[in-house]
PDB file of C-alpha atoms in Angstrom:
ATOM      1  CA  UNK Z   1      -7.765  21.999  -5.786  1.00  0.00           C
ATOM      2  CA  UNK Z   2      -4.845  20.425  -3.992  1.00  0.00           C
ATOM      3  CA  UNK Z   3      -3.025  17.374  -5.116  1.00  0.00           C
ATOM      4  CA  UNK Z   4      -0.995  15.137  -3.417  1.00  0.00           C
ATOM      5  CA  UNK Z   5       1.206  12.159  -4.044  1.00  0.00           C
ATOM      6  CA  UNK Z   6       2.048   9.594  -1.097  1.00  0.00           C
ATOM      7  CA  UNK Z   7       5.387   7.275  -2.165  1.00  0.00           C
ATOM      8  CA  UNK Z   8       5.381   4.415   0.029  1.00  0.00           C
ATOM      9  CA  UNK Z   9       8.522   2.134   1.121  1.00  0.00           C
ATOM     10  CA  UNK Z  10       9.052  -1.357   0.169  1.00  0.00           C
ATOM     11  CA  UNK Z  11      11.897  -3.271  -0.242  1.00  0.00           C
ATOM     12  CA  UNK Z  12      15.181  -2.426  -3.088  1.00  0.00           C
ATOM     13  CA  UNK Z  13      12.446  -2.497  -5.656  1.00  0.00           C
ATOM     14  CA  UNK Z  14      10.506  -0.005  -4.581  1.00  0.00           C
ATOM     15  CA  UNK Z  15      12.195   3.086  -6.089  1.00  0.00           C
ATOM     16  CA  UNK Z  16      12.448   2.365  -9.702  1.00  0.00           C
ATOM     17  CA  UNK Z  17       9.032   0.686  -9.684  1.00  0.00           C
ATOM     18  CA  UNK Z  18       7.857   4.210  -8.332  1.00  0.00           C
ATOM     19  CA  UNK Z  19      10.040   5.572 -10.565  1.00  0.00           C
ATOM     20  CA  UNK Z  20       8.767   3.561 -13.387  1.00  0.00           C
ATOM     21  CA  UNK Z  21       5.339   4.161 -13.120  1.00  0.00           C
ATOM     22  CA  UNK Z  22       5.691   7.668 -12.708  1.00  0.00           C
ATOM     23  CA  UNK Z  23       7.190   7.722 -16.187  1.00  0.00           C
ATOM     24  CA  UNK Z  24       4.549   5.419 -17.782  1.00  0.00           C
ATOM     25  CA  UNK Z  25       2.429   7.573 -16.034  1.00  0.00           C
ATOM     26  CA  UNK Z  26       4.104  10.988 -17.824  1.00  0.00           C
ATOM     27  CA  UNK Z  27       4.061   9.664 -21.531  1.00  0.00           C
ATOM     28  CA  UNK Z  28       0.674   8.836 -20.608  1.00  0.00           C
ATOM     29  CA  UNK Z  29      -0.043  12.408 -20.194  1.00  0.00           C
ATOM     30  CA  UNK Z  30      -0.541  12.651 -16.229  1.00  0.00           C
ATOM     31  CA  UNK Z  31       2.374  14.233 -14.417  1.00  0.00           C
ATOM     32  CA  UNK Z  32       2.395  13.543 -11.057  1.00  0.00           C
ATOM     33  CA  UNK Z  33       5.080  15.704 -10.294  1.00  0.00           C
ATOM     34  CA  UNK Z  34       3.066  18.338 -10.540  1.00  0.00           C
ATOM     35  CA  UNK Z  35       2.448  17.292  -7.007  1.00  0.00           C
ATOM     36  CA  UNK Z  36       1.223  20.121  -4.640  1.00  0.00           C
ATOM     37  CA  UNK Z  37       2.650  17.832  -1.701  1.00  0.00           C
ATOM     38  CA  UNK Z  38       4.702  15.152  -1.859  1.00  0.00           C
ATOM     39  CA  UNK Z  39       5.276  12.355   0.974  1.00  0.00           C
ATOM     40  CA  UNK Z  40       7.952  10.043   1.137  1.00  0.00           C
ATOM     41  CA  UNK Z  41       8.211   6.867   3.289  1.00  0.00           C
ATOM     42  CA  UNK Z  42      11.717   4.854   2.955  1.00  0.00           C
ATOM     43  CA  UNK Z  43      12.989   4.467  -0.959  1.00  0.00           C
ATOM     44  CA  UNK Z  44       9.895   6.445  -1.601  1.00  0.00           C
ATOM     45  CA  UNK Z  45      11.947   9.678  -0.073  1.00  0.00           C
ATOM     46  CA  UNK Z  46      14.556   9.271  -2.648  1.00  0.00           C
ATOM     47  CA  UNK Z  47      11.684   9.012  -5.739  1.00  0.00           C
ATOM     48  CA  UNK Z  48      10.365  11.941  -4.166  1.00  0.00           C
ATOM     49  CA  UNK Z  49      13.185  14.533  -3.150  1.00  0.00           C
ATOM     50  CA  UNK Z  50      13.976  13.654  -7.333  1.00  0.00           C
ATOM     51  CA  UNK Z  51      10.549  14.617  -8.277  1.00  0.00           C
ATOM     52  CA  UNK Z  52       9.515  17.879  -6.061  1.00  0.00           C
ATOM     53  CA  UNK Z  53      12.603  19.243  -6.983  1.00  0.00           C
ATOM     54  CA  UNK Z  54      12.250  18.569 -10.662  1.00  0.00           C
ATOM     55  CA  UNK Z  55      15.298  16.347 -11.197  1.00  0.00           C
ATOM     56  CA  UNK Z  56      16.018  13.802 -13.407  1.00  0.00           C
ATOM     57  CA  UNK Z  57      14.172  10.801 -11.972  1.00  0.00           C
ATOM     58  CA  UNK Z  58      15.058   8.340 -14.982  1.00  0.00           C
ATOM     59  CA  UNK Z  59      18.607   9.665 -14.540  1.00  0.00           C
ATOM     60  CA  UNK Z  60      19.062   8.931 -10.447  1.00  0.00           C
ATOM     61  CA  UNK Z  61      17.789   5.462 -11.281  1.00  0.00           C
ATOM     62  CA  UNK Z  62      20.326   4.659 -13.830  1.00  0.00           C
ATOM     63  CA  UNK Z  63      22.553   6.395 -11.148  1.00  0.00           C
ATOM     64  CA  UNK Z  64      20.948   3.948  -8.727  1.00  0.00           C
ATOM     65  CA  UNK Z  65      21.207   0.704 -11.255  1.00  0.00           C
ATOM     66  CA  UNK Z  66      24.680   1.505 -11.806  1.00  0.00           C
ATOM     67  CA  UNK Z  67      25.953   1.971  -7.680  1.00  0.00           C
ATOM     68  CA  UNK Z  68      23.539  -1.525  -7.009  1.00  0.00           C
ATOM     69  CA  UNK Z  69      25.520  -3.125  -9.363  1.00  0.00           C
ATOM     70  CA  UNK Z  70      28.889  -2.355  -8.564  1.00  0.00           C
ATOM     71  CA  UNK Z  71      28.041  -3.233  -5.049  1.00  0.00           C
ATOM     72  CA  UNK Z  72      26.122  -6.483  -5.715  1.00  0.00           C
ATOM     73  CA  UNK Z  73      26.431  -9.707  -3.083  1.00  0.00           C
ATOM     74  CA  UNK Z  74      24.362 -10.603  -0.506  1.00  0.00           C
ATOM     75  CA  UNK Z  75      21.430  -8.922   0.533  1.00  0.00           C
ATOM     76  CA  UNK Z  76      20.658  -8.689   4.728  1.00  0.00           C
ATOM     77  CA  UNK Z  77      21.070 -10.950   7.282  1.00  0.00           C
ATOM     78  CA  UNK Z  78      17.274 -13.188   6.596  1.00  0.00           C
ATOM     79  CA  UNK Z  79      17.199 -14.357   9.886  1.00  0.00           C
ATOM     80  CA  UNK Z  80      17.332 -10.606  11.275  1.00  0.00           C
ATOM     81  CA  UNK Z  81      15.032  -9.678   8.592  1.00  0.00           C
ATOM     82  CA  UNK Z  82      12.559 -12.287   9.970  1.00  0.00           C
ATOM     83  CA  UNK Z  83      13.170 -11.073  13.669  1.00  0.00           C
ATOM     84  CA  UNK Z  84      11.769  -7.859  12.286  1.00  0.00           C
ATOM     85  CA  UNK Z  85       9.506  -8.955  10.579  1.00  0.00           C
ATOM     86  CA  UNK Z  86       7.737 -11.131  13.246  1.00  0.00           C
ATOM     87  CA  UNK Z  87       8.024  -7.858  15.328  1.00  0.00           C
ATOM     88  CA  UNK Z  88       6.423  -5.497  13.454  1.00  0.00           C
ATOM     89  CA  UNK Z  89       2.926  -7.905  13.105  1.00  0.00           C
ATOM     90  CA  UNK Z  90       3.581  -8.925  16.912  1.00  0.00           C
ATOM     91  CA  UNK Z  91      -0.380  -7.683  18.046  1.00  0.00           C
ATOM     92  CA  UNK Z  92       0.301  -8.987  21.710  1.00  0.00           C
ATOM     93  CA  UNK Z  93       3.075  -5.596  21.713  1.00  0.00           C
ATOM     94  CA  UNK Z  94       2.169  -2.195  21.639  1.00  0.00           C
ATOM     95  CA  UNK Z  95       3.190  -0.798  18.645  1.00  0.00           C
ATOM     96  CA  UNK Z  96       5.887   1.633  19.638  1.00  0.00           C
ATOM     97  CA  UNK Z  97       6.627  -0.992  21.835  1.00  0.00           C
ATOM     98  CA  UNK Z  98       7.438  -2.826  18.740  1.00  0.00           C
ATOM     99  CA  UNK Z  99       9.737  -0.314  17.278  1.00  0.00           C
ATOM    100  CA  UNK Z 100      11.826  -0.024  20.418  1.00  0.00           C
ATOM    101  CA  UNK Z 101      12.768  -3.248  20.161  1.00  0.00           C
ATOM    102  CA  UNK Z 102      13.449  -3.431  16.050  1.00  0.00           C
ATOM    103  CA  UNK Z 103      15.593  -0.028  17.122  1.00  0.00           C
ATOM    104  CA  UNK Z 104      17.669  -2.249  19.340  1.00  0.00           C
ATOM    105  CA  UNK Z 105      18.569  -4.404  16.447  1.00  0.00           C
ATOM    106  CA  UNK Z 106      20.024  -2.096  14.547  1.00  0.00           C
ATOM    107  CA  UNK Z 107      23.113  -1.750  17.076  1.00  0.00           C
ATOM    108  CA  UNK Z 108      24.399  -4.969  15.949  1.00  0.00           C
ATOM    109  CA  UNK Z 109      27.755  -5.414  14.235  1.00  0.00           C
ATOM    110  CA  UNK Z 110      26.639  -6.952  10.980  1.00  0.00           C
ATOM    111  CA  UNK Z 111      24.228  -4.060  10.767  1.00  0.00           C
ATOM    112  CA  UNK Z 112      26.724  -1.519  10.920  1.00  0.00           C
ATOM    113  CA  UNK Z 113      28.891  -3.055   8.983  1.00  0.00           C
ATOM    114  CA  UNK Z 114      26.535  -2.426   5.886  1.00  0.00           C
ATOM    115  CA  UNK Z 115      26.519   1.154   6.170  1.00  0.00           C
ATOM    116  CA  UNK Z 116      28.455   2.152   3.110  1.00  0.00           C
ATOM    117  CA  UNK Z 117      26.098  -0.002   0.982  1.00  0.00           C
ATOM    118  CA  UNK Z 118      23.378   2.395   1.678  1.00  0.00           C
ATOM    119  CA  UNK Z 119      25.980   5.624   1.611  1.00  0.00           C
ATOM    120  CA  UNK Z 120      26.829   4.501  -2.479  1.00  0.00           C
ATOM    121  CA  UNK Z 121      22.928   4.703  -3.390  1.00  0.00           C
ATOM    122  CA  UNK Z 122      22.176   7.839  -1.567  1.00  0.00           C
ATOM    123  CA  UNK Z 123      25.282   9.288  -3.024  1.00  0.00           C
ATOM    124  CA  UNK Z 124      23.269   8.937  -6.305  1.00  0.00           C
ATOM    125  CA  UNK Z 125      20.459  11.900  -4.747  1.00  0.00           C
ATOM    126  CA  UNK Z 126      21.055  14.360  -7.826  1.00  0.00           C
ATOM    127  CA  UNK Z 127      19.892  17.350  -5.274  1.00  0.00           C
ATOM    128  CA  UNK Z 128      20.831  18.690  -1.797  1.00  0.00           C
ATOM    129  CA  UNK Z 129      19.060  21.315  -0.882  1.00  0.00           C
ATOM    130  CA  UNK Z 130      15.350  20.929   0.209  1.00  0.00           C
ATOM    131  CA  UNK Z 131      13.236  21.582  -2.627  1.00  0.00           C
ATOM    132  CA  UNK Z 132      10.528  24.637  -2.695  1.00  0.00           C
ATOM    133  CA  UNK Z 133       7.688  21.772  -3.323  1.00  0.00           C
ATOM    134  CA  UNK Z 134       6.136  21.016  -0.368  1.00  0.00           C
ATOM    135  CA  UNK Z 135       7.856  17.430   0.571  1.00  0.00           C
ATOM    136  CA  UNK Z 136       7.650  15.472   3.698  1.00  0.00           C
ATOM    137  CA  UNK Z 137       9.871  12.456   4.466  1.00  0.00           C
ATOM    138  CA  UNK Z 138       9.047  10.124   7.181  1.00  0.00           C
ATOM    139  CA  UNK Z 139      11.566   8.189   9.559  1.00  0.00           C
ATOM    140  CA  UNK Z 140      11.143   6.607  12.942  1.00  0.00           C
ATOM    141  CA  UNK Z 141      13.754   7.194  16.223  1.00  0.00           C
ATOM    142  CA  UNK Z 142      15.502   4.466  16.550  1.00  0.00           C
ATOM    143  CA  UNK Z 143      15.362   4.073  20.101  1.00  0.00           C
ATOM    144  CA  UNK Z 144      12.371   6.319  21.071  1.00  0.00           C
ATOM    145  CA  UNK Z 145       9.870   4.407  18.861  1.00  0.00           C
ATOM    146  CA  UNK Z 146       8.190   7.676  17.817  1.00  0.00           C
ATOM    147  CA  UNK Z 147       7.347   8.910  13.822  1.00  0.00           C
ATOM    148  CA  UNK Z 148       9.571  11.901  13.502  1.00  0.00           C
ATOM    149  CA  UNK Z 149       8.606  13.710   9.570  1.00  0.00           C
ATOM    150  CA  UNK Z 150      10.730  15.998   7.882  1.00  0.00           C
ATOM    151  CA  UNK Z 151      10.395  19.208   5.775  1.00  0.00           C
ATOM    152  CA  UNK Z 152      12.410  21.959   4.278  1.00  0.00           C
ATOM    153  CA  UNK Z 153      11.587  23.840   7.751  1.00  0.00           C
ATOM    154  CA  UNK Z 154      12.756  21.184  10.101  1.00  0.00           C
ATOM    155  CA  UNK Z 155      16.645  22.226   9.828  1.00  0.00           C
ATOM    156  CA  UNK Z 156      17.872  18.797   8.499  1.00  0.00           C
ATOM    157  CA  UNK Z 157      20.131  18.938   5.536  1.00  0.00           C
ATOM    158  CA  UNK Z 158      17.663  16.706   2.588  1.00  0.00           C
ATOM    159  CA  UNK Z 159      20.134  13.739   2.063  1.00  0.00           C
ATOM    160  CA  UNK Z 160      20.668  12.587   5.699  1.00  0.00           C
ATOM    161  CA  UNK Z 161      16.962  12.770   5.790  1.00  0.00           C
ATOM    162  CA  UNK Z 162      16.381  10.535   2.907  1.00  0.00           C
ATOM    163  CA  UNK Z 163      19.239   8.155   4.007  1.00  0.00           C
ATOM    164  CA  UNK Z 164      17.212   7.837   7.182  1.00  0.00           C
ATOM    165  CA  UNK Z 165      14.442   7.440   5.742  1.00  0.00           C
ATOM    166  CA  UNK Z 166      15.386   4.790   3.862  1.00  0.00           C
ATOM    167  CA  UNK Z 167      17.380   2.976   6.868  1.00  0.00           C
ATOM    168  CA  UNK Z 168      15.804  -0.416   6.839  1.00  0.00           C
ATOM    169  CA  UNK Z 169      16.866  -1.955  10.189  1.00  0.00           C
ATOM    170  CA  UNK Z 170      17.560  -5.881   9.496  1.00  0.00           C
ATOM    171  CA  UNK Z 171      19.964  -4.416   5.899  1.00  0.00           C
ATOM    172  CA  UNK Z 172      21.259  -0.838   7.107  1.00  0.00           C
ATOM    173  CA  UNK Z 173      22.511   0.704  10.501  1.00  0.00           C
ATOM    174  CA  UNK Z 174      20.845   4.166  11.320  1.00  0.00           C
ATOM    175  CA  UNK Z 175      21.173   7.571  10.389  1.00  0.00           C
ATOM    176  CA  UNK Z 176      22.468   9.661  12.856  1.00  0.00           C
ATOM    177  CA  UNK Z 177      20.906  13.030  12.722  1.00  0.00           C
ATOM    178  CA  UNK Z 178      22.057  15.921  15.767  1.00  0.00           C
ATOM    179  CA  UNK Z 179      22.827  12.890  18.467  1.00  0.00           C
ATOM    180  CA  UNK Z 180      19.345  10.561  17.443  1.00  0.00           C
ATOM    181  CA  UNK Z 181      19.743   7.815  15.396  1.00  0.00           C
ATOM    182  CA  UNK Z 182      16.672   7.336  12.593  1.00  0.00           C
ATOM    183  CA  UNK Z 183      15.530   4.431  10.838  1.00  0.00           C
ATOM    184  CA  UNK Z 184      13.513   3.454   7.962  1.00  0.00           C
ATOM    185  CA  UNK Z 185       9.816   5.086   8.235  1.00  0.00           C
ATOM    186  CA  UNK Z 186       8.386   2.127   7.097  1.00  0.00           C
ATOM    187  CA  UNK Z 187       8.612   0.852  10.683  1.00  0.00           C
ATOM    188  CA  UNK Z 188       5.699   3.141  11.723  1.00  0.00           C
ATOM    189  CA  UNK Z 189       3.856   2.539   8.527  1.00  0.00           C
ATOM    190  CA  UNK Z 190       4.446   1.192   4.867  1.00  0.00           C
ATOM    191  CA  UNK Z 191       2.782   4.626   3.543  1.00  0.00           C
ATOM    192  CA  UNK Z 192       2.666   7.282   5.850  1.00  0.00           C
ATOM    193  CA  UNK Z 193      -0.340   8.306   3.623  1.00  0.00           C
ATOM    194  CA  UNK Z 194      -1.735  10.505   7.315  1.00  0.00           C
ATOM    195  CA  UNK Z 195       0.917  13.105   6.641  1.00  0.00           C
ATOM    196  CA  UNK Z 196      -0.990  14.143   3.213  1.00  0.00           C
ATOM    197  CA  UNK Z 197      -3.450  16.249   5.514  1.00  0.00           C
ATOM    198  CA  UNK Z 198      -4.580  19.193   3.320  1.00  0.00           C
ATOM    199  CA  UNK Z 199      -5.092  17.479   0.109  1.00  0.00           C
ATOM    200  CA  UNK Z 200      -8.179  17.258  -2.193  1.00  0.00           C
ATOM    201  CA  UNK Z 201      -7.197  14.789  -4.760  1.00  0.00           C
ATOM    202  CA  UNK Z 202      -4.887  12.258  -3.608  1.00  0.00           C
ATOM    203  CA  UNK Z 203      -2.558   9.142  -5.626  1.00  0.00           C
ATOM    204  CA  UNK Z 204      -0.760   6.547  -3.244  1.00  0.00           C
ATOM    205  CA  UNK Z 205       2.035   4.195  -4.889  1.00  0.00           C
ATOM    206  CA  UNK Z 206       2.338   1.447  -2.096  1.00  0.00           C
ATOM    207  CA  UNK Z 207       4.704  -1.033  -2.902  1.00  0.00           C
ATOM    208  CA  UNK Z 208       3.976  -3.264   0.021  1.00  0.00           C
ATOM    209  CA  UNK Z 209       0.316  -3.156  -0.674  1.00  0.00           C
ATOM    210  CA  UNK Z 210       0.128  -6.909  -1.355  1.00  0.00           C
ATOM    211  CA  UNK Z 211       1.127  -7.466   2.227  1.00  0.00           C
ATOM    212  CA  UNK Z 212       0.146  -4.822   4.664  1.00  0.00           C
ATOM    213  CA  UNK Z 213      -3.072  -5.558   6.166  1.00  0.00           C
ATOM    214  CA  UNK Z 214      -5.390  -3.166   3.975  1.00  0.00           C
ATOM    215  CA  UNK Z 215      -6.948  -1.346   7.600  1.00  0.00           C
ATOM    216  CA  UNK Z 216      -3.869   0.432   8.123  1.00  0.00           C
ATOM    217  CA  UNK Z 217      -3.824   2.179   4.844  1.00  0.00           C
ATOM    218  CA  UNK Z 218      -7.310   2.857   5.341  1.00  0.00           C
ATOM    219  CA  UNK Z 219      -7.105   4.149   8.669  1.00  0.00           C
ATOM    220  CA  UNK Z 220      -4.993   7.072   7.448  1.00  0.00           C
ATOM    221  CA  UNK Z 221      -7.116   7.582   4.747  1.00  0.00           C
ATOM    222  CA  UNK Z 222      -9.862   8.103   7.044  1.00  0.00           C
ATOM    223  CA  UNK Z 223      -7.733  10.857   8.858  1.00  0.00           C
ATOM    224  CA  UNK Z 224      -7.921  13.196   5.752  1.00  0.00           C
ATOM    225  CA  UNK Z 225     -11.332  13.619   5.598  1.00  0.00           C
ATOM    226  CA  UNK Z 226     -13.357  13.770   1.813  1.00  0.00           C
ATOM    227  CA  UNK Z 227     -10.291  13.423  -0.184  1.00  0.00           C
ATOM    228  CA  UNK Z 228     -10.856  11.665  -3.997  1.00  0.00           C
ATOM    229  CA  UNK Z 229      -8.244   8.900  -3.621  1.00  0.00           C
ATOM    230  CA  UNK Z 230      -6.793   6.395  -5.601  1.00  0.00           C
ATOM    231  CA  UNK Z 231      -4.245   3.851  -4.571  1.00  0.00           C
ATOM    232  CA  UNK Z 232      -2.058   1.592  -6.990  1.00  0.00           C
ATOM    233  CA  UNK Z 233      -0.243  -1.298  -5.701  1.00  0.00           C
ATOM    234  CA  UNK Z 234       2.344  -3.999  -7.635  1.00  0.00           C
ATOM    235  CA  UNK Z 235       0.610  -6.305  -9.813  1.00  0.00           C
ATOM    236  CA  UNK Z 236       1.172  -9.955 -10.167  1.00  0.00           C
ATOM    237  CA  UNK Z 237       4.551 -10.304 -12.140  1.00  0.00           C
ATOM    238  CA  UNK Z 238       5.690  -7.054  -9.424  1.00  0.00           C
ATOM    239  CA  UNK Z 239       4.993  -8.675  -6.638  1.00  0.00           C
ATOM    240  CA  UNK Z 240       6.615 -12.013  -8.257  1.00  0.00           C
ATOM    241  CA  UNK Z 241      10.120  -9.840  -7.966  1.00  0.00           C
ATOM    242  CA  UNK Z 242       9.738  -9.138  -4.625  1.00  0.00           C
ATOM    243  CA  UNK Z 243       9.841 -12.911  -3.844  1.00  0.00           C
ATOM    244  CA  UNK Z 244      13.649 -12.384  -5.915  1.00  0.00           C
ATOM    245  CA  UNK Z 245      16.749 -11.228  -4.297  1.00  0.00           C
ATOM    246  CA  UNK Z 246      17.917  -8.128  -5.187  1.00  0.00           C
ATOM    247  CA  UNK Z 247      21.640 -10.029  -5.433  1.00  0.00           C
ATOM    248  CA  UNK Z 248      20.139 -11.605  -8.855  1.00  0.00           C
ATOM    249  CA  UNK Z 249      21.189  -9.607 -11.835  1.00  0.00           C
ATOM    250  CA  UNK Z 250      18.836  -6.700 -13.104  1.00  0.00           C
ATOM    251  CA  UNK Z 251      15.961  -6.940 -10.264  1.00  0.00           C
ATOM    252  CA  UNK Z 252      15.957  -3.070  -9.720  1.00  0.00           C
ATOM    253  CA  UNK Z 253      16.011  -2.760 -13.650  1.00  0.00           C
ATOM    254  CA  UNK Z 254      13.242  -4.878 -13.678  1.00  0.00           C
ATOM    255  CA  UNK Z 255      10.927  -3.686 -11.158  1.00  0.00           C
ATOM    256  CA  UNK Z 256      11.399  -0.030 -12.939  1.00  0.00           C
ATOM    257  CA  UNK Z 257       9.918  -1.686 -16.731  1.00  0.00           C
ATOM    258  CA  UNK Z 258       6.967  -3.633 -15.196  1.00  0.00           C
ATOM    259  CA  UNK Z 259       6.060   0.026 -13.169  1.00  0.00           C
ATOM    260  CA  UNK Z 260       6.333   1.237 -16.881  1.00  0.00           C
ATOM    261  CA  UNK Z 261       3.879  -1.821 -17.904  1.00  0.00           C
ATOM    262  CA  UNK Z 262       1.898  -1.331 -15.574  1.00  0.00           C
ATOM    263  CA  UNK Z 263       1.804   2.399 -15.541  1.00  0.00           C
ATOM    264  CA  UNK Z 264       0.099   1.733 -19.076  1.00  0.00           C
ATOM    265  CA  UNK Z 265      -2.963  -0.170 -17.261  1.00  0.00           C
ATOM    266  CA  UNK Z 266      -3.438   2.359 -14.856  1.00  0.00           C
ATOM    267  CA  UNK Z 267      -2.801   5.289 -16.623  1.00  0.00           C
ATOM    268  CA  UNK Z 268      -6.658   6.657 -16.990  1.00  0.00           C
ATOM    269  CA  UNK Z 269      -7.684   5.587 -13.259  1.00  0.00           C
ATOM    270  CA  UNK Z 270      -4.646   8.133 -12.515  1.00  0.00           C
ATOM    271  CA  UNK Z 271      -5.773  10.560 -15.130  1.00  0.00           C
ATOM    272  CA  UNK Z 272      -9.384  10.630 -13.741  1.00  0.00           C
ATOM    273  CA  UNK Z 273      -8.330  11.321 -10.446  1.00  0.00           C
ATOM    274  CA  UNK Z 274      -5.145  13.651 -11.102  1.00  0.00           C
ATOM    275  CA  UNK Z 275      -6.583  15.963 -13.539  1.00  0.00           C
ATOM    276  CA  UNK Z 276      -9.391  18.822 -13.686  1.00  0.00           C
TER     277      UNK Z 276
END
C-alpha cells in the first residue's frame, strides 16, 4: 500500500491551516507524514519540504508567524490581483495562453519590489537539502506557460524551489532558477493532485477548494486511476479568513487553530482512509 499526501496552494493562510490540521490530525492518532509521497503546490511546498523531511512543522510556523509579523503592511497590489484573477478563469484563452500573460505581470516594478517579503518567510525553511521522502513541488515558467515539478533528482537546490513555488504573481516577483524565472504552481492548478501518480490511498488538503471549480480537482483525480481518496477543504469560519487581509493582526495564527478545530471533525474520515 502506497500513501500519498497532495498540499495544495491558497493564499497566506494556507500553510499554517495545512499545518494545523496536520497536527490536529497527529494527536488524533493519524500521521500523515508518514507520507510515502508528498506533493506540494505554492505554500503547500513549504508544509511539505517541513514534513517529508521530518522537521519541526509547529516550529517553522511560529518561525513563519514571527517573520509575517515583523514584516506586516499591506498585502499586494488588489487591482493586479484581480487582473490575475480574471485571467486565470478567462475560458475564451487557452490555458497556457493564460499563464503567459499572468507571467508578463510579474515584470512589473511594484512586483519586484516585494521580493524580500517573500525571501524573510522562506528564510524560515528549517531544511536545505532535499529530503529522502519522495517530495514533488510544483511551479509554472513564468514566461513559457508550462508546469515544470521538482524532486530531489531534478538538480535544484530545495529552497529556491519552494520560494518558486510559492511565487504568487500579483504579491511576489519570480524565482529565478539557472536563467528561467518560476512562479507560483498554483497558476497551473490549485492542487497539482495529477503528480500523485503511483499512489493507493490518497489525502488532498486544498485550501482553495471553496473556489476552484470542483472538475479540475476531479479531472486529476481521474488521472490516477482506483486510488481511495479523500479530500478536505476549509470550512465555514476558514474560508471566512480568507475574505480577511493577512495585514490584520494574527490571520496566519488563526487559520493554523481553526485547521486544529477542524482537524478534530475530520480526524476519522482521515483515519479511515490513511490507515490499514
Amino acid at each position: 500500500m502506497t500513501r500519498a499526501l497532495v498540499l495544495g496552494g491558497g493564499a497566506g493562510i494556507a500553510a499554517p491551516w495545512e499545518a494545523g490540521l496536520i497536527e490536529g490530525f497527529r494527536r488524533a492518532g493519524t500521521d500523515l507524514g508518514t507520507a510515502d509521497l508528498i506533493v506540494g503546490t505554492a505554500w503547500g511546498s513549504f508544509v511539505g519540504a517541513c514534513l517529508a523531511a521530518g522537521a519541526d512543522l509547529n516550529r517553522a510556523m511560529d518561525d513563519v508567524f514571527a517573520a509575517d509579523r515583523a514584516q506586516r503592511g499591506p498585502a499586494g497590489n488588489d487591482l493586479l490581483l484581480d487582473k490575475v484573477l480574471r485571467l486565470l478563469s478567462d475560458r475564451s484563452v487557452p490555458r497556457r495562453t493564460r499563464r503567459q500573460r499572468i507571467g508578463e505581470i510579474t515584470r512589473r516594478p511594484e512586483v519586484v519590489a516585494r521580493a524580500h517579503r517573500l525571501d524573510l518567510i522562506i528564510d524560515c525553511l528549517p531544511v536545505r537539502e532535499w529530503p529522502v521522502r519522495p517530495l514533488r513541488l510544483a511551479a509554472v515558467d513564468a514566461d513559457s506557460g508550462d508546469r515544470v515539478v521538482w524532486d530531489r533528482h531534478s538538480g535544484v537546490p530545495l529552497a529556491p524551489a519552494v520560494r518558486a513555488s510559492a511565487s504568487w504573481p500579483s504579491e511576489f516577483p519570480p524565482t529565478e532558477i539557472d536563467g528561467r524565472r518560476y512562479m507560483d504552481g498554483g497558476m497551473f492548478s490549485a492542487t497539482n493532485a495529477d503528480l500523485a501518480h503511483g499512489c493507493d490511498r490518497l489525502v488532498v488538503l486544498s485550501p482553495m477548494r471553496h473556489v476552484v471549480p470542483a472538475r479540475t480537482l476531479d479531472r486529476e483525480l481521474a488521472s490516477l486511476g482506483d486510488v481511495d481518496v479523500t479530500v478536505i477543504g476549509p470550512d465555514q469560519i476558514t474560508v471566512d479568513l480568507f475574505t480577511l487581509t493577512l495585514s490584520e493582526p494574527n490571520i496566519p495564527e488563526s487559520a493554523y487553530e481553526a485547521g486544529l478545530r477542524q482537524a478534530a471533525d475530520e480526524a476519522e474520515k482521515i483515519n479511515a482512509t490513511w490507515e490499514d
